[in-house]
RNA sequence: GCUGCUGUAGCUCAGUGGUAGAGCGCGUCCUUGGUAAGGACGAGGUCAAGGGUUCAAAUCCCUUCAGCAGCUCCA
């Protein structure tokens, strides 16, 4: 008999050689049915693994996130099996679990796997699922690895060089080899797996893409087939619905439909804001500026183009060169003006700024500063340009020119804590204005390679922690993940689809003030170097706007809506009255349009609805006679007839 | 940057070597309407750009540019 311990502290006696499955059965038939894998002494293992005296055992069911990962990993095997049946020449490489599913990287000597093959593969998978084949763990010695398993297709008769390479690595690490078998399929795998293939009913292939063996572009090109899986059909359906919903909210599509912005081939990665998008952009900027002014900042404007020399001083030239735009000089040939000399070397080469901090350091340095001026807070909606690799540009999310809601706070180390707390309040207020109250915070501390004294780092990290705690902010600690020049706090906000976006950042910097020779006169009359705090709340106005478009699905709250109301005459006869209403609403400060088209009312309502305009104001014979308007709200439906004044008075939160 | 796919009217897309298409949008006219699509007619394209193959190229080949998906990068 062996005795094992359970999570609740109790213990169970089991016969020798008993497994977690036996344990589950002993505890209850329901648990036996729901058990997926077991956690034994902190390690996730198969239910079939025999237990030893004194083991601590936790039975995992579909409620445990670790169990879902096991399920998905088993699905990777299932998919690999199906693919090998359809593509007998395929060679398997690796098939891990990722955040919302799994993939398998496959080497195909010729041909390809596309989305069109998915139904076939999925049908084959469904067949294998029906077989309820148990997943069997097989241990092997290295000598056996090629011989013993040669007959199985998974390692291609022992000629699959990818698996051979992996086996060699395992050998080098001095670990044991294990294979997992279900039906006729066998694959090199650490495990664990679900009990049998019958668990893998709710699986779906999602996409296919290219990848490389060992993520090395010099090595073999592989085909990566992605899939996802859940324990229940409902969860799978919910996930697929989520994907649909995310697609429906894609800001690039809504940007086109709502005429917010456009892209042009002549300016890849540089969005053009159309009139309605410009209203959104400006509304965000105005809102930010208002809060900045009330929060003790001074606003500045610094140049877009400055000498290359500045970027040597800041260190960006050394570390950020590839992402910077540089200016080039062109001249006409003095003798032949029709000839243009390209790429002429400038005596003072210039660079387009990728960041605002050096400019702000210069502003600080403009004159001698007293400790009485600290903290000195410099803000700027600063337009920065950054070169991006061609494959990474993405709508408003990844562009080559964007506006940071940037600020730099110059302060004494003793002021850090107070400033961080103020920033937390600032960020919280900003995010909640957009209904983004769900966010999480990460604190990253000193990395191995860093500058600055222990004393300053310790003080800074202490100050960050204290401020987070003082504001009751739960945070995730990322030890060693800070910048080389200082620790930082990152804000990740969750949108209405619960997707996480990194927006705000607060970074302490012990390097830049030093590099630029920024200092202030202390109470002692001597010069001291201040600490610099970089901070951005939206991050990039453009990207934040993209996030908002998806967050609201284009149906912006009244204060943000590019067009807040549209006046719709029932027919041309009432255009005059409509004009007068339009003028009054515009005069009251409401962004209003009038629909002058010769269409039926229903059609114009539909248009207003598709454009997600908060209010449609309908005017016809009845309204003219009673001097009223008839209001239809995007969110609340028909509100009926009312006076224009009553409508305007009843508007809530239409300015911030 | 890498791999794969794509680029045809303002938008979404059909068109596999032989006269350039549809729906929506746009314009004109009819209609003068009551809360999500009334009707008729019409304008609109260097088929991404450049090169090649061919009697003939939107269509086949090459190069470049751009977009999409994923990877990688960046944070």
XYZ file of C-alpha atoms (C1' of nucleotides) in Angstrom:
731
model
C 0.000 0.000 0.000
C 1.112 3.566 -0.641
C -0.186 6.674 1.076
C -0.645 9.856 -0.982
C -1.647 13.310 0.108
C -4.436 15.390 -1.358
C -4.554 19.187 -1.728
C -6.957 19.513 1.237
C -4.326 17.903 3.502
C -6.077 14.572 3.813
C -4.446 11.351 2.671
C -5.522 8.211 0.840
C -4.242 4.652 0.962
C -3.838 2.978 -2.399
C -2.599 -0.448 -3.485
C 0.966 -0.618 -4.807
C 1.224 0.471 -8.426
C -2.006 2.459 -8.267
C -2.258 5.527 -10.492
C -3.960 8.917 -10.223
C -6.813 7.421 -12.217
C -7.270 4.824 -9.488
C -7.126 7.576 -6.914
C -9.789 9.573 -8.745
C -11.980 6.479 -8.942
C -11.577 5.906 -5.247
C -12.573 9.474 -4.448
C -15.651 9.384 -6.616
C -17.050 8.142 -9.900
C -17.747 11.651 -11.062
C -14.163 12.752 -10.509
C -12.962 9.614 -12.291
C -15.039 10.625 -15.275
C -13.915 14.225 -15.309
C -10.228 13.660 -14.531
C -7.943 14.841 -17.331
C -4.445 14.694 -15.854
C -2.896 14.798 -12.414
C -0.489 17.107 -10.734
C 1.917 14.983 -8.701
C 4.358 16.854 -6.476
C 3.819 19.963 -8.592
C 4.348 18.249 -11.941
C 1.602 17.599 -14.456
C 1.554 13.921 -15.406
C -0.650 11.302 -17.039
C -3.423 9.816 -14.947
C -1.932 6.405 -15.646
C 1.396 7.144 -13.976
C 1.858 4.933 -10.887
C 2.015 6.874 -7.633
C 4.660 6.553 -4.931
C 4.556 6.727 -1.184
C 4.161 10.293 0.088
C 3.238 11.884 -3.272
C 1.053 14.970 -3.184
C -1.626 14.493 -5.822
C -4.106 16.903 -7.324
C -6.559 15.607 -9.900
C -7.107 18.158 -12.682
C -10.387 18.505 -14.530
C -11.600 20.771 -17.323
C -11.863 23.589 -14.805
C -8.076 23.805 -14.497
C -6.204 25.884 -17.049
C -3.339 23.365 -17.065
C -5.806 20.717 -18.183
C -6.821 22.834 -21.166
C -3.193 23.034 -22.242
C -2.920 19.260 -22.046
C -6.094 18.898 -24.094
C -4.702 21.199 -26.765
C -1.399 19.431 -26.842
C -3.217 16.154 -27.366
C -5.058 17.854 -30.208
C -1.719 18.683 -31.807
C -1.022 14.930 -31.883
C -4.482 14.268 -33.216
C -3.988 16.798 -36.007
C -0.521 15.456 -36.818
C -1.979 11.976 -37.131
C -4.665 13.204 -39.508
C -2.187 15.207 -41.586
C 0.143 12.227 -41.950
C -2.749 10.135 -43.214
C -3.510 12.719 -45.887
C 0.052 13.822 -46.609
C 2.156 10.667 -46.169
C 5.350 12.530 -47.099
C 4.951 15.093 -44.358
C 7.523 15.155 -41.584
C 6.567 16.346 -38.151
C 8.756 18.761 -36.228
C 7.283 20.348 -33.143
C 3.693 20.836 -32.011
C 3.370 23.015 -28.936
C 0.504 24.728 -27.188
C 0.147 28.494 -27.622
C -1.994 31.085 -25.905
C -5.291 30.279 -27.544
C -4.680 26.938 -29.121
C -1.908 24.871 -30.576
C 0.046 24.430 -33.774
C 2.179 21.848 -35.452
C 5.127 22.770 -37.650
C 5.297 20.375 -40.550
C 7.917 19.843 -43.213
C 6.538 18.966 -46.621
C 9.199 18.050 -49.189
C 6.776 19.198 -51.873
C 3.294 20.628 -52.128
C 1.543 22.603 -49.434
C -1.235 22.580 -46.927
C -3.833 25.321 -47.254
C -7.094 26.279 -45.602
C -8.846 24.303 -48.337
C -7.379 21.149 -46.838
C -8.907 21.880 -43.438
C -12.253 20.117 -43.969
C -10.434 16.979 -45.068
C -8.044 17.094 -42.110
C -10.836 17.858 -39.672
C -12.908 14.975 -41.016
C -9.954 12.628 -40.524
C -9.470 14.014 -37.017
C -13.125 13.358 -36.216
C -12.620 9.732 -37.290
C -9.678 9.324 -34.958
C -11.631 10.924 -32.126
C -14.402 8.368 -32.601
C -11.904 5.555 -32.084
C -11.417 6.587 -28.429
C -7.780 5.519 -28.746
C -5.974 5.734 -25.414
C -2.805 7.824 -25.286
C -0.037 5.444 -24.271
C 3.222 6.595 -22.808
C 6.246 4.662 -24.112
C 9.686 5.103 -22.656
C 12.643 4.280 -24.886
C 16.389 4.122 -24.700
C 18.427 6.122 -27.158
C 19.535 3.015 -28.987
C 15.943 2.088 -29.459
C 14.847 5.530 -30.525
C 15.533 5.031 -34.187
C 15.196 1.286 -34.380
C 12.284 0.605 -32.155
C 10.169 3.404 -33.526
C 11.322 3.259 -37.110
C 8.158 1.478 -38.131
C 6.008 4.323 -37.009
C 5.277 7.032 -39.513
C 5.643 9.862 -37.053
C 9.391 9.805 -37.225
C 9.415 8.796 -40.838
C 11.166 5.475 -40.467
C 13.871 7.125 -38.438
C 14.755 9.460 -41.304
C 12.993 12.502 -39.971
C 16.027 14.674 -39.351
C 14.027 17.142 -37.280
C 13.016 14.490 -34.772
C 16.535 13.067 -34.900
C 17.868 16.491 -34.033
C 15.465 16.798 -31.129
C 16.397 13.332 -29.898
C 20.072 14.337 -29.978
C 19.273 17.461 -27.939
C 17.407 15.396 -25.349
C 20.379 13.043 -25.173
C 22.734 15.992 -24.718
C 20.637 17.231 -21.836
C 20.806 13.766 -20.282
C 17.012 13.378 -20.197
C 14.900 10.317 -20.882
C 13.123 9.727 -24.150
C 9.400 9.234 -24.197
C 6.977 8.681 -27.005
C 3.218 8.821 -27.000
C 1.118 6.523 -29.049
C -2.560 6.588 -29.925
C -3.895 4.095 -32.434
C -1.182 3.599 -35.029
C 0.295 7.050 -34.505
C 3.332 7.661 -32.373
C 5.274 10.813 -31.699
C 8.224 11.866 -29.648
C 6.705 13.744 -26.741
C 7.255 14.638 -23.139
C 3.538 14.474 -22.383
C 1.285 14.341 -20.569
C -1.906 13.697 -22.504
C -5.615 13.296 -21.965
C -6.726 9.687 -21.357
C -7.938 9.003 -24.912
C -8.778 10.669 -28.220
C -12.463 10.732 -27.336
C -11.727 13.844 -25.309
C -10.809 15.770 -28.432
C -14.225 16.388 -29.930
C -14.256 20.186 -29.767
C -11.350 21.077 -31.974
C -11.067 23.384 -34.941
C -8.249 24.249 -37.310
C -7.898 28.009 -37.512
C -5.091 29.085 -39.804
C -1.929 28.121 -41.595
C 1.292 30.046 -42.012
C 4.950 29.641 -42.795
C 7.683 29.217 -40.229
C 11.239 27.974 -40.034
C 12.844 25.057 -38.335
C 14.215 26.471 -35.079
C 12.901 29.924 -36.112
C 16.001 30.249 -38.281
C 15.436 31.746 -41.722
C 18.495 29.881 -42.990
C 16.913 26.531 -42.133
C 14.062 24.570 -43.681
C 10.786 26.290 -44.420
C 7.967 24.650 -42.505
C 4.214 24.848 -42.650
C 2.591 25.821 -39.382
C -0.991 24.647 -39.007
C -2.878 26.268 -36.144
C -5.884 24.980 -34.312
C -7.742 25.492 -31.107
C -9.682 23.200 -28.820
C -11.898 23.308 -25.762
C -13.477 20.851 -23.397
C -17.003 21.812 -24.392
C -18.724 22.757 -27.598
C -20.061 25.917 -25.940
C -16.565 27.144 -25.145
C -15.397 26.430 -28.672
C -18.427 28.225 -30.133
C -17.863 31.181 -27.818
C -14.272 31.411 -28.937
C -15.209 31.255 -32.611
C -17.824 33.930 -31.965
C -15.158 36.044 -30.297
C -13.000 35.745 -33.399
C -15.951 36.805 -35.549
C -16.667 39.734 -33.271
C -13.041 40.855 -33.350
C -13.156 40.702 -37.138
C -16.361 42.721 -37.200
C -14.700 45.410 -35.089
C -11.465 45.567 -37.096
C -10.552 49.241 -37.041
C -9.203 49.080 -40.590
C -12.596 47.975 -41.881
C -14.538 50.417 -39.685
C -12.067 53.152 -40.658
C -13.135 52.634 -44.267
C -16.862 52.269 -43.580
C -17.074 55.260 -41.263
C -14.649 57.337 -43.353
C -12.238 57.869 -40.476
C -8.876 57.400 -42.165
C -7.280 56.094 -45.318
C -4.006 54.619 -46.431
C -2.224 55.411 -49.685
C 0.517 53.504 -51.456
C 2.639 56.659 -51.578
C 2.799 56.743 -47.777
C 2.943 53.223 -46.387
C 2.418 53.228 -42.654
C 1.425 56.895 -42.613
C -2.324 57.209 -42.153
C -4.344 60.054 -43.672
C -7.040 61.180 -41.266
C -10.264 61.972 -43.094
C -12.542 64.721 -41.725
C -14.366 62.416 -39.307
C -11.190 60.727 -38.153
C -9.569 64.121 -37.641
C -12.448 65.074 -35.322
C -11.754 61.967 -33.270
C -8.030 62.635 -33.224
C -8.516 66.245 -32.191
C -11.082 65.335 -29.545
C -8.604 62.923 -27.982
C -5.821 65.499 -28.189
C -7.989 68.255 -26.698
C -9.098 66.015 -23.888
C -5.521 65.072 -23.091
C -4.361 68.678 -23.239
C -7.109 69.750 -20.863
C -6.042 67.257 -18.218
C -2.370 68.060 -18.724
C -3.044 71.760 -18.135
C -4.936 71.040 -14.945
C -2.189 68.749 -13.692
C 0.737 71.095 -13.360
C 2.450 70.504 -16.685
C 3.874 73.025 -19.113
C 3.330 72.270 -22.779
C 6.091 72.678 -25.327
C 6.629 72.174 -29.045
C 9.962 70.747 -30.131
C 11.400 70.300 -33.653
C 10.802 67.257 -35.817
C 14.227 67.403 -37.368
C 17.401 67.931 -35.380
C 21.090 67.300 -35.849
C 22.325 63.750 -35.860
C 24.715 64.834 -33.153
C 21.848 65.097 -30.669
C 21.078 61.403 -31.156
C 24.682 60.524 -30.444
C 24.355 62.369 -27.146
C 21.099 60.620 -26.291
C 22.422 57.198 -27.248
C 19.649 56.582 -29.808
C 22.132 56.660 -32.681
C 23.885 53.641 -31.240
C 20.809 51.713 -30.180
C 18.012 52.831 -32.460
C 19.663 53.695 -35.788
C 17.711 51.194 -37.901
C 14.410 52.655 -36.795
C 15.269 56.264 -37.575
C 14.645 58.358 -40.662
C 17.515 60.540 -41.836
C 17.419 63.464 -44.219
C 19.284 63.426 -47.503
C 20.462 66.380 -49.541
C 19.897 66.757 -53.273
C 21.610 69.426 -55.361
C 21.558 70.605 -58.957
C 24.822 70.276 -60.812
C 26.214 73.795 -61.076
C 27.333 73.269 -64.673
C 24.301 71.344 -65.827
C 21.131 72.257 -63.871
C 19.240 69.404 -65.511
C 21.444 66.986 -63.610
C 20.513 66.216 -60.020
C 23.139 65.095 -57.560
C 21.640 62.542 -55.226
C 22.613 61.646 -51.681
C 24.928 64.565 -51.193
C 26.724 64.391 -47.874
C 25.549 67.112 -45.543
C 28.039 68.937 -43.419
C 25.642 68.552 -40.505
C 23.517 65.476 -41.105
C 20.032 65.722 -39.717
C 17.692 63.108 -38.307
C 13.924 62.914 -37.827
C 13.109 62.424 -34.171
C 11.962 58.944 -33.097
C 11.408 60.157 -29.524
C 10.732 63.402 -27.729
C 12.960 63.043 -24.700
C 16.148 64.661 -26.062
C 14.174 67.734 -27.101
C 12.641 67.958 -23.661
C 16.048 67.571 -22.027
C 17.181 70.571 -24.045
C 14.168 72.552 -22.859
C 15.048 71.718 -19.275
C 18.655 72.759 -19.870
C 17.603 76.024 -21.487
C 18.512 77.850 -18.330
C 19.731 77.087 -14.868
C 16.977 75.453 -12.818
C 16.376 75.741 -9.100
C 15.170 72.918 -6.862
C 12.165 75.168 -6.271
C 11.076 74.547 -9.869
C 11.000 70.765 -9.406
C 9.168 68.672 -10.303
C 9.385 70.288 -13.730
C 6.801 68.626 -15.946
C 7.126 69.048 -19.708
C 4.358 67.712 -21.946
C 4.047 67.523 -25.692
C 1.811 65.760 -28.161
C 4.980 64.911 -30.004
C 4.981 63.602 -33.559
C 7.659 60.956 -33.921
C 8.764 58.919 -36.929
C 10.027 55.377 -36.698
C 10.944 53.061 -39.526
C 9.210 49.724 -39.250
C 9.952 46.504 -41.102
C 7.556 46.229 -44.023
C 5.799 43.147 -42.672
C 4.819 44.614 -39.336
C 2.753 47.644 -40.349
C -0.855 47.283 -39.292
C -3.592 49.873 -39.640
C -3.305 52.449 -36.892
C -1.725 49.940 -34.519
C 1.699 49.897 -36.074
C 2.516 52.987 -38.123
C 5.668 54.851 -39.104
C 4.629 58.242 -37.786
C 2.588 58.746 -34.671
C 1.888 61.230 -31.951
C 2.895 60.343 -28.444
C 1.068 61.959 -25.560
C 4.480 62.332 -24.091
C 5.749 64.042 -20.951
C 8.984 64.156 -19.050
C 9.082 64.931 -15.373
C 12.348 66.188 -13.967
C 12.470 65.689 -10.231
C 14.570 64.910 -7.186
C 14.723 61.240 -6.117
C 12.699 62.164 -3.027
C 9.864 63.345 -5.256
C 9.508 60.168 -7.285
C 6.889 58.564 -5.053
C 4.588 61.576 -5.060
C 4.917 61.969 -8.829
C 4.160 58.297 -9.494
C 1.019 58.485 -7.360
C -0.129 61.550 -9.257
C 0.502 59.708 -12.510
C -1.568 56.720 -11.395
C -4.499 59.006 -10.684
C -3.958 60.740 -14.001
C -3.898 57.451 -15.964
C -6.914 56.076 -14.118
C -8.950 59.177 -14.900
C -7.946 59.078 -18.562
C -8.796 55.417 -19.081
C -12.084 55.593 -17.257
C -13.187 58.440 -19.542
C -13.311 55.761 -22.248
C -14.893 53.078 -20.123
C -11.539 51.325 -19.895
C -11.636 50.682 -16.167
C -10.259 47.198 -16.439
C -6.489 47.381 -16.624
C -3.528 45.688 -15.086
C -0.129 46.999 -14.159
C 3.329 45.518 -14.476
C 6.381 46.633 -12.580
C 9.740 45.864 -14.175
C 12.881 46.117 -12.088
C 16.628 46.369 -12.558
C 18.105 44.194 -15.310
C 21.518 42.572 -15.146
C 22.989 45.151 -17.489
C 22.143 48.567 -16.132
C 23.583 51.927 -15.174
C 23.177 53.959 -11.988
C 24.071 53.281 -8.401
C 22.469 50.656 -6.202
C 21.214 53.392 -3.910
C 19.320 55.184 -6.682
C 17.868 51.961 -8.110
C 16.765 50.733 -4.720
C 15.175 54.039 -3.890
C 13.439 54.203 -7.254
C 12.089 50.654 -7.092
C 10.954 51.225 -3.538
C 9.199 54.427 -4.576
C 7.410 52.675 -7.444
C 6.268 49.838 -5.193
C 5.138 52.212 -2.464
C 3.114 54.305 -4.898
C 1.467 51.219 -6.381
C 0.571 49.984 -2.934
C -0.575 53.410 -1.756
C -3.022 53.440 -4.666
C -4.149 49.855 -3.976
C -2.959 48.868 -7.399
C -2.377 45.139 -7.787
C 0.623 44.595 -9.994
C 2.623 41.879 -11.621
C 6.337 42.012 -10.870
C 8.748 41.425 -13.778
C 12.115 41.198 -12.068
C 15.022 42.226 -14.285
C 12.723 43.396 -17.073
C 13.296 47.122 -16.640
C 15.220 49.319 -19.083
C 18.962 49.604 -18.566
C 18.402 53.223 -17.499
C 15.680 52.675 -14.912
C 12.676 50.675 -13.670
C 9.242 51.091 -15.215
C 5.527 50.561 -14.792
C 3.424 49.486 -17.778
C -0.348 49.751 -18.035
C -2.260 47.084 -19.950
C -5.871 47.969 -20.573
C -8.638 45.505 -21.395
C -11.126 46.467 -24.076
C -14.763 45.430 -24.362
C -13.692 42.089 -25.832
C -11.297 41.566 -22.901
C -8.300 41.919 -25.150
C -5.256 43.385 -23.484
C -3.366 46.356 -24.939
C -0.262 47.924 -23.542
C -0.845 51.664 -23.521
C 0.525 53.660 -20.660
C 4.075 53.529 -19.473
C 5.988 55.236 -16.702
C 9.748 54.907 -16.955
C 12.377 56.207 -14.599
C 15.563 57.333 -16.271
C 18.894 57.855 -14.509
C 20.832 58.072 -17.761
C 19.486 60.793 -20.021
C 19.770 63.732 -17.570
C 23.379 62.758 -17.056
C 24.108 62.429 -20.780
C 22.613 65.833 -21.473
C 24.159 67.444 -18.441
C 20.784 68.443 -17.006
C 21.081 69.757 -13.479
C 19.474 71.989 -10.927
C 20.760 74.038 -7.999
C 19.880 72.400 -4.708
C 19.268 73.925 -1.308
C 22.976 73.509 -0.693
C 23.820 75.791 -3.598
C 25.488 72.935 -5.481
C 24.421 71.430 -8.802
C 22.573 68.107 -8.787
C 21.358 65.793 -11.535
C 17.595 65.290 -11.537
C 15.796 61.999 -12.193
C 13.780 62.000 -15.403
C 10.418 60.240 -15.606
C 9.191 59.406 -19.129
C 5.479 58.854 -19.276
C 2.813 58.344 -21.902
C -0.791 57.484 -21.175
C -2.355 56.762 -24.572
C 1.063 55.776 -25.800
C 0.335 56.760 -29.359
C -2.766 58.827 -30.092
C -3.182 57.015 -33.404
C -2.908 53.565 -31.882
C -5.168 54.492 -28.976
C -7.730 55.699 -31.494
C -7.482 52.327 -33.248
C -8.090 50.600 -29.927
C -11.103 52.834 -29.237
C -12.589 52.115 -32.660
C -12.493 48.387 -31.867
C -13.501 48.880 -28.232
C -16.640 50.780 -29.232
C -17.113 48.892 -32.524
C -17.330 52.324 -34.162
C -20.330 53.372 -32.032
C -18.557 56.119 -30.116
C -20.045 57.783 -27.077
C -21.663 61.117 -27.824
C -18.696 63.257 -26.853
C -16.396 61.390 -29.248
C -18.749 60.822 -32.160
C -17.499 62.666 -35.218
C -21.107 63.445 -36.166
C -23.355 63.688 -33.129
C -26.681 64.245 -34.866
C -28.055 64.128 -38.368
C -31.161 66.076 -39.374
C -33.421 64.137 -41.757
C -36.316 65.841 -43.523
C -39.167 63.457 -44.301
C -39.239 64.915 -47.802
C -37.798 67.844 -49.767
C -40.774 69.961 -48.683
C -39.334 70.186 -45.191
C -35.755 70.985 -46.172
C -36.197 74.577 -45.062
C -37.312 73.610 -41.567
C -34.551 70.995 -41.433
C -32.007 73.684 -42.309
C -33.210 75.841 -39.428
C -32.950 72.936 -36.969
C -29.521 72.082 -38.332
C -28.324 75.659 -37.804
C -29.667 75.759 -34.253
C -28.047 72.454 -33.276
C -24.737 73.448 -34.860
C -25.019 76.781 -33.093
C -25.469 74.988 -29.779
C -22.133 73.302 -30.435
C -23.395 69.909 -31.533
C -21.555 68.388 -34.495
C -24.500 68.096 -36.853
C -25.107 67.056 -40.447
C -28.157 67.376 -42.609
C -29.228 64.687 -45.061
C -30.399 66.508 -48.179
C -30.708 63.418 -50.359
C -33.897 62.693 -52.247
C -34.420 59.357 -50.531
C -37.221 57.888 -48.490
C -37.108 58.372 -44.749
C -36.411 54.692 -44.071
C -33.402 54.809 -46.285
C -31.969 57.853 -44.568
C -32.548 56.304 -41.145
C -30.671 53.266 -42.347
C -27.780 55.433 -43.475
C -27.614 57.206 -40.103
C -27.714 53.848 -38.405
C -24.903 52.376 -40.522
C -22.819 55.451 -39.814
C -23.515 54.873 -36.103
C -24.599 58.462 -35.566
C -25.944 58.873 -31.994
C -29.053 60.885 -32.912
C -31.232 61.050 -36.023
C -33.520 64.082 -35.938
C -36.577 63.523 -38.134
C -38.639 66.526 -39.246
C -41.791 66.490 -41.367
C -45.228 68.011 -41.476
C -46.089 67.203 -37.855
C -42.859 68.695 -36.539
C -43.198 71.858 -38.636
C -46.744 72.410 -37.347
C -45.837 71.905 -33.701
C -42.353 73.409 -33.932
C -40.812 70.203 -32.598
C -38.304 67.612 -33.675
C -38.640 63.847 -33.633
C -35.611 62.113 -32.144
C -34.324 58.641 -32.780
C -31.421 57.547 -30.611
C -28.833 55.072 -31.866
C -28.753 53.367 -28.466
C -32.321 53.815 -27.220
C -34.451 53.773 -30.333
C -37.269 56.247 -31.034
C -37.625 58.924 -28.377
C -40.569 60.684 -30.060
C -41.369 64.346 -30.533
C -39.876 67.059 -28.339
C -38.818 70.650 -28.517
C -35.333 71.382 -29.716
C -34.449 72.944 -26.356
C -35.657 69.872 -24.478
C -33.486 67.695 -26.719
C -30.336 69.779 -26.172
C -30.991 70.092 -22.415
C -31.441 66.348 -22.168
C -28.081 65.526 -23.776
C -25.671 64.012 -21.313
C -21.894 63.944 -21.409
C -21.632 65.406 -24.830
C -18.482 67.381 -24.042
C -15.485 66.463 -21.919
C 13.106 41.401 -43.053
C 11.126 35.985 -44.049
C 7.104 32.589 -46.012
C 2.419 32.174 -48.257
C -1.696 34.664 -50.444
C -3.626 39.038 -52.874
C -3.741 43.695 -56.068
C -9.685 44.655 -61.735
C -14.689 51.168 -61.042
C -14.904 55.361 -54.884
C -16.079 50.376 -51.873
C -16.807 44.810 -51.910
C -15.649 41.441 -55.490
C -16.525 38.046 -60.359
C -13.731 37.462 -64.724
C -7.868 30.783 -66.880
C -4.879 33.875 -73.640
C -9.309 36.776 -78.140
C -14.654 43.515 -77.441
C -13.789 45.051 -69.299
C -18.295 42.839 -65.578
C -21.865 42.794 -61.029
C -23.736 44.773 -56.416
C -23.264 49.010 -53.443
C -21.921 54.116 -53.824
C -22.095 58.552 -57.276
C -25.114 61.790 -61.066
C -29.876 62.924 -63.627
C -34.996 62.120 -63.860
C -39.712 60.067 -61.916
C -41.544 59.829 -57.160
C -42.781 63.777 -52.006
C -42.426 59.699 -48.677
C -43.155 58.911 -41.228
C -38.265 55.470 -38.543
C -32.918 49.990 -41.497
C -32.718 49.504 -48.771
C -39.069 53.004 -54.055
C -38.186 53.055 -59.570
C -35.755 54.311 -64.404
C -31.623 55.956 -66.952
C -26.429 57.371 -66.864
C -21.256 58.457 -65.828
C -17.143 55.951 -64.060
C -11.370 51.384 -65.210
C -3.465 52.750 -68.148
C -7.014 45.613 -64.858
C -0.772 48.277 -58.921
C 3.996 49.746 -61.764
C 7.890 48.152 -65.090
C 9.881 44.405 -68.208
C 9.276 39.683 -70.924
C 6.641 35.463 -73.742
C 2.751 35.575 -77.646
C -0.415 37.172 -83.843
C -2.946 38.509 -79.255
C -1.959 39.306 -71.946
C -6.342 41.610 -66.621
C -5.169 36.319 -67.564
C 1.434 33.119 -68.524
C 6.807 34.459 -66.724
C 10.354 37.959 -64.144
C 11.251 42.387 -61.135
C 9.479 46.228 -58.049
C 5.750 48.477 -54.968
C 1.579 47.961 -51.775
C -2.023 45.126 -48.847
C -3.506 40.589 -45.947
C -2.187 36.218 -42.618
C 1.569 34.195 -39.791
C 6.703 34.332 -38.294
C 10.630 37.433 -36.794
C 11.559 42.245 -34.844
C 9.972 46.198 -31.583
C 7.790 47.195 -26.640
